[in-house]
Amino acid sequence: MGYASYMKRSRSGFPVFFRSAVGVLAILGLAGCQSSRGLKVQETPRTLLYSYVIANGMARGRMMTEDLPPAQVFNIITTDRNALLAILAFRDKPTRRTLRQAGHKVEDFIGAVEQPTQPLSPALSGSILLPPPTTPGFMR
């Protein structure tokens, strides 16, 4: 199998290679939890920022490749903003509490990004940023 076959895009728009890599990492993480010592990832400022940057890239990818309903786009944008504000609050007051709160907000953001796409109704399909086309004889 060549490199090109691993970089084919799946239905969701993310390359198959990256989806496979995420799957392998998830399995390894679960296997680590089953070991006698368990897998514990300590939240640090770097892991917090890294997680936020990855989630932000995932959000951009979904919004560019999928036709998401306006409510889902709004939810992604809102949780992104909340995560960023929590990270800034941690930057201004670096305590365990603010780090934990920022971590929860980043987890919420990741959850919003990974939420399955809800099908659009025919009335809502198309661009959400442009007004609907005017019909002849309606409010000239």
Backbone as a ProteinNet text record, in pm:
[ID]
protein_1_A
[PRIMARY]
MGYASYMKRSRSGFPVFFRSAVGVLAILGLAGCQSSRGLKVQETPRTLLYSYVIANGMARGRMMTEDLPPAQVFNIITTDRNALLAILAFRDKPTRRTLRQAGHKVEDFIGAVEQPTQPLSPALSGSILLPPPTTPGFMR
[TERTIARY]
84	0	88.6	60.2	141.8	89.3	165.9	131.2	-0.8	-23.8	-144.9	-270.2	-265.8	-385.3	-416.4	-315.1	-339.8	-394.3	-371.7	-414.2	-546.4	-618.5	-750.3	-841.6	-935.6	-1026.5	-1144.6	-1184.6	-1302.1	-1424.9	-1541.6	-1664.7	-1664.1	-1599.9	-1601.2	-1505.2	-1418.6	-1327.7	-1188.1	-1167.2	-1035.1	-963.3	-834.4	-762.5	-772.4	-785	-799.1	-680.9	-560.2	-441.2	-457.1	-505.4	-518.8	-628.2	-736.8	-843.4	-790.9	-709.4	-651.8	-556.4	-475.9	-380.6	-453.6	-563.4	-642	-699.1	-745	-798.5	-694.2	-574	-465.3	-429.5	-420.6	-388.7	-496.8	-622.9	-732.1	-721.4	-691.5	-677.3	-560.3	-447.7	-332.4	-366.2	-442.7	-482.5	-569	-664.1	-748.5	-666.5	-571.6	-485.9	-404.1	-359	-283.4	-368.4	-496	-585.6	-607.6	-596.5	-616.9	-493.1	-379.3	-257.6	-263.6	-172.2	-176.7	-151.9	-68.1	-38.8	-139	-203.2	-299.3	-228.6	-304.1	-251.2	-305.1	-217.2	-258.8	-184.6	-261.1	-202.4	-227.3	-121.2	-134.2	-153.3	-255.5	-282.8	-180.3	-117.2	-20.2	-59	-0.4	-30.3	0.6	105.9	140.6	38.4	-4.5	-103.8	-236.3	-268	-389.7	-385	-276.5	-263.7	-258.8	-187.4	-178	-316.7	-393.1	-527.7	-616.5	-604.6	-686.4	-650.8	-521.9	-479.1	-526.9	-516.5	-563.9	-714.9	-790.1	-935.7	-972.7	-898	-924.5	-904.3	-799	-776.3	-885.2	-930.7	-1040.5	-1166.8	-1193.8	-1312.7	-1303.7	-1188.8	-1171.1	-1193.9	-1138.3	-1155.3	-1300	-1374.1	-1517.1	-1595.4	-1568.3	-1645.7	-1613.8	-1492.9	-1454.8	-1504.8	-1519.4	-1549.9	-1692	-1765	-1900	-2001.4	-2122.4	-2232.9	-2305.3	-2255.9	-2309.7	-2430.3	-2528.4	-2642.5	-2598.6	-2667.6	-2628.9	-2618.5	-2706.3	-2701.2	-2571.9	-2526.5	-2402.8	-2281.8	-2284	-2176.3	-2170.5	-2285.3	-2291.5	-2236.3	-2270.2	-2221.9	-2069.5	-2013.6	-1868.6	-1801.6	-1854.9	-1796.1	-1805.9	-1919.2	-1939.4	-1845.4	-1834.6	-1746.5	-1599.6	-1565.8	-1429.4	-1399.2	-1490.4	-1471.1	-1460.6	-1545.8	-1541.6	-1408.9	-1359.3	-1229.9	-1117.5	-1119.1	-1014.4	-1019.5	-1138.1	-1150.8	-1100.9	-1127.8	-1079.4	-927.2	-869.8	-723.5	-663	-724.5	-675.3	-690	-797.5	-815.9	-705.2	-667.9	-557	-426.5	-408.2	-285.2	-275.1	-387.7	-388.4	-379.2	-432.3	-430.1	-399.7	-272	-235.1	-244.2	-359.9	-380.3	-428.3	-428.4	-480.6	-626.6	-699.4	-843	-867.4	-797.7	-819.1	-766.4	-662	-612.4	-717.1	-776.3	-880.2	-1002.8	-1043.1	-1157.4	-1130.3	-1010.3	-973.7	-972.4	-922.9	-922.4	-1062.9	-1156.8	-1296.7	-1356.6	-1322.9	-1375.1	-1317.8	-1190.7	-1130.7	-1196.2	-1225.1	-1295.5	-1434.3	-1503.3	-1634.5	-1621.8	-1517	-1491.5	-1467.6	-1385.8	-1359.6	-1489.4	-1571.7	-1700.6	-1790.9	-1792	-1874.4	-1823.5	-1691.4	-1632.6	-1663.1	-1659.7	-1680.2	-1826.6	-1918.2	-2059.9	-2100.1	-2173.7	-2213.7	-2295.4	-2279.8	-2350.8	-2498.8	-2580.1	-2723.9	-2764.3	-2851.7	-2889.1	-2961.8	-2934	-2998.5	-3136.1	-3229.3	-3358.1	-3339.9	-3421.6	-3404.8	-3412	-3487.5	-3501.4	-3373.7	-3289.1	-3168.7	-3042.1	-3049.4	-2927.7	-2874.8	-2747.6	-2683.3	-2602.6	-2556	-2470.6	-2550.8	-2495.8	-2565.2	-2531.1	-2433.8	-2391.3	-2459.1	-2521.6	-2587.3	-2737.7	-2804.3	-2949.9	-3012.5	-3132.2	-3197.4	-3230.5	-3237	-3269.7	-3410.7	-3428.3	-3560.9	-3648.9	-3774.8	-3869.8	-3941.6	-3977.7	-4045	-4174.4	-4196.9	-4317.9	-4320	-4211.3	-4208	-4118.1	-4174.6	-4103.4	-3998.8	-4043.6	-3951	-3881.5
-117.8	0	124.2	217.4	337.5	450.2	556.1	673.8	734.6	737	800.1	731	598	528.1	562.7	597.7	637	778.9	860.8	1000.9	1025.2	919.2	937.8	997.3	1075.9	1140.2	1048.5	1045.7	969.5	1058.5	1004	1081.6	1208.4	1206.2	1323.1	1431.8	1402.1	1502.9	1497.4	1415.9	1404.3	1287.5	1300.9	1190.7	1063.6	950.2	820.4	794	834.7	812.8	875.1	1000.7	1068.7	1005.6	963.7	897.1	765.3	693	567.1	592.8	698.6	730.8	763.2	838.5	871.1	743.6	651.6	524.8	443.1	436.8	361.9	425.3	558.3	625.8	600.9	599.6	573.6	432.5	337.2	198.2	185.7	250.1	246.2	311.3	419.5	484.8	394.6	325.3	232	114.7	67.3	-41.5	4.5	129.2	182.3	190.5	220.9	227.5	89.7	-14.2	-150.2	-206.4	-142.3	-193.4	-170.8	-233.3	-225.9	-83.8	-9.1	128.1	228.1	196.8	288	397.6	469.8	580.1	709.2	792.7	920.4	1031	1117.6	1232.6	1352.6	1407.7	1522.6	1647.7	1721.9	1844	1950.2	2003.5	2110.5	2224.8	2341.6	2450.6	2413.4	2336.8	2297	2199.8	2100.2	2006.5	2077.2	2175.2	2253	2329.1	2400.3	2475.6	2383.1	2272.4	2176.9	2122.1	2085.4	2032.6	2136.9	2261.6	2368.4	2388.5	2391.5	2412.6	2297.6	2174.1	2059	2068.7	2099.8	2112.1	2224.1	2333.6	2444.1	2400	2323.6	2272.5	2176.1	2093.4	2001.6	2078.4	2185.2	2266.8	2331.7	2384.7	2445.8	2343.6	2225	2119.8	2082	2067.1	2031.3	2140.9	2264.6	2374.7	2395.5	2359.9	2375.5	2260.3	2141.2	2024.3	1972.7	2015.9	1963.9	2076.3	2040	2135.6	2124.3	2197.2	2190	2282.3	2241.3	2330.4	2452	2564.2	2687.2	2669	2590.9	2571.6	2501.7	2407.1	2336.9	2427.4	2510.7	2607.7	2703.5	2751.7	2843.3	2776.8	2649.1	2576.8	2562.1	2530.8	2517.6	2651.3	2758.7	2891.4	2932.8	2906.6	2944.8	2868	2736.2	2658.5	2693.1	2729.3	2774.3	2901.8	2994.9	3123	3100.1	3014.2	2985.6	2920.4	2829.4	2765.1	2867.9	2954.5	3056.2	3152.5	3192.7	3281.4	3213.3	3084.1	3010.8	2998.6	2980	2973.8	3109	3216.3	3350.3	3378.1	3327.6	3343.7	3268.2	3150.5	3075.8	3152.5	3212.9	3290.7	3406.4	3471.7	3586	3545.4	3428.3	3379.5	3229.6	3192.8	3051.6	2973.1	2915.8	2828.9	2692.5	2594.6	2462	2470.6	2553.9	2569.2	2624.7	2730.8	2789.6	2697	2620.2	2522.1	2413.4	2364.9	2261.7	2314.9	2438.9	2498.2	2513.4	2558.2	2572.2	2435.7	2334.9	2199.3	2149.8	2177.8	2137.6	2210.7	2337.9	2415.1	2363.8	2324.6	2268	2133.5	2053.5	1926.6	1951.1	2054.1	2089.2	2126.4	2201.2	2242.3	2119.9	2027	1904.5	1826.6	1819.9	1751.8	1815.7	1948.2	2017.8	1992.2	1987.2	1962.7	1820.4	1723.9	1583.8	1543.2	1632.6	1600.3	1563.1	1452	1412.4	1522.7	1530.8	1631	1597.5	1696	1680.9	1718.4	1639.8	1673.5	1807.4	1880.4	2009.4	1989.2	2072.1	2069.5	2141.1	2108.5	2173.5	2325.5	2378.7	2524	2589.3	2512.9	2570.2	2539.1	2460.6	2426.4	2547.6	2546.9	2659.3	2739.2	2853.3	2935.9	3000.2	2999.1	3061.2	3209.5	3254.3	3392.9	3484.4	3427.6	3508	3507.5	3619.4	3619.7	3530.4	3478.4	3394.2	3476.5	3412.5	3487.5	3543.3	3660.5	3722.9	3658.9	3647.5	3593.5	3709.1	3692.2	3801.7	3840.2	3968.2	4019.6	4021.3	3981.8	3978.6	4090.7	4187.3	4298.5	4361	4430.4	4493	4608.1
0	0	0	-85.9	-94.9	-8.3	-5.3	74.6	28.9	-102.9	-156.3	-106.7	-88.9	-42.3	102.9	181.6	320.1	329.6	230	236.4	165	126.2	67.7	173.1	129.1	224	252.9	376.6	415.5	397.6	428.3	412.8	496.2	610.7	697.8	650.8	553.6	502.2	561.3	664.4	722.9	655.8	625.3	561.7	645.3	575.7	641.4	733.4	691.9	773.6	912	917.3	1045.2	1130.3	1067.3	1141.9	1199.3	1119.6	1167.4	1283.1	1271.9	1378.4	1508.2	1499.6	1618.5	1680	1594.9	1644.3	1717.6	1660.7	1724.8	1858.9	1862.3	1988.7	2093.3	2051	2145.6	2202.3	2115	2161	2257.4	2224.1	2314.4	2448.5	2444.9	2569	2655	2589.2	2664	2717.4	2638.5	2685.3	2805.4	2802.8	2915.7	3041.4	3024.8	3140.3	3200.2	3119.3	3167.7	3236.1	3217.7	3280.3	3431.1	3502.1	3648.2	3698.8	3630.4	3674	3618.6	3507.8	3446.5	3368.7	3292	3212.5	3270.7	3315.9	3374.2	3301.1	3237.9	3171.1	3260.9	3311.3	3399.4	3315	3348.9	3275	3312.6	3212.4	3230.9	3137.3	3155.6	3062	2916.8	2895.5	2757.8	2700.3	2778.5	2726.5	2702.2	2785.9	2767.1	2634.4	2611.2	2485.9	2365.3	2377.6	2267.6	2233.7	2333.6	2311.3	2245.4	2289.3	2230.1	2083.2	2052.4	1914	1825.4	1873.2	1795.9	1774.1	1878.6	1866.3	1770.1	1773.4	1682.8	1538.2	1512.1	1377.1	1333.5	1426.7	1395.7	1360.7	1435.3	1409	1271.3	1238.4	1106	996.1	1014.8	915.3	894.1	1002.4	990.4	921.9	959.4	902.5	754.6	712.9	573.3	486.5	544.2	462.8	476.9	578.2	600	597.1	560	558.3	692.4	790.9	926.5	940.7	1020.4	1044.7	1127	1110.7	1182	1333.1	1393.2	1539.1	1579.6	1498.9	1531.3	1511.6	1408.2	1386.2	1504.8	1549.2	1662.4	1788.8	1809.6	1927.1	1923.2	1807.2	1794.5	1823.7	1767.3	1787.8	1934.3	1996.7	2137.3	2229.6	2208.6	2296.2	2270.8	2147.4	2116.9	2196	2191.1	2262.8	2413.6	2467.1	2611	2651.1	2567.9	2597.1	2593.8	2494.1	2484.1	2603.1	2643.5	2759.8	2887.6	2901.7	3019.5	3017.8	2899.4	2887.6	2924.3	2880.6	2914.7	3064.1	3124.5	3269.5	3343.3	3293.8	3353.9	3338	3220.2	3197.6	3297.8	3323.8	3415.8	3561.9	3594.7	3732.5	3730.7	3718.1	3704.1	3835	3858.2	3974.3	3924.6	4015.2	3977.4	3938.1	4008.3	3981.6	3841.9	3804.6	3672.3	3562	3590.9	3493.9	3471.8	3579.6	3570.7	3495.9	3526	3456.6	3306.7	3273.5	3132	3064.6	3134.5	3079.3	3049.2	3139.2	3117	2996.6	2982.3	2868.1	2736	2736.5	2615.3	2584.3	2687	2665.5	2607.2	2655.3	2599.5	2451.8	2419	2281.1	2192.5	2240.2	2164	2144.2	2247.9	2236.1	2132.5	2127	2028.2	1886.9	1872.3	1739.7	1693.4	1784.9	1749.2	1742.5	1777.4	1773.5	1630.9	1613.2	1478.2	1409.6	1279.1	1201.6	1197.2	1228.3	1217.6	1075.5	1011.4	873.9	866.8	760.4	738.6	677.6	716.8	648.6	514.8	413.4	283.1	291	384.9	396.5	447.7	517.9	577.1	499.1	392.3	320.1	246	218	152.1	251.5	209.9	294.3	406	527.3	639.6	650	572	582.7	481.8	380.8	279.4	302.5	274.4	290	183.8	210	110.2	-13.5	-130	-251.4	-242	-297.9	-295.2	-400.6	-368.5	-463.8	-531.6	-658.3	-729.1	-659	-644.3	-586.4	-434.3	-369.7	-224.3	-173.7	-108	-45.1	-137.5	-234.2	-328.1	-271.3
[MASK]
++++++++++++++++++++++++++++++++++++++++++++++++++++++++++++++++++++++++++++++++++++++++++++++++++++++++++++++++++++++++++++++++++++++++++++

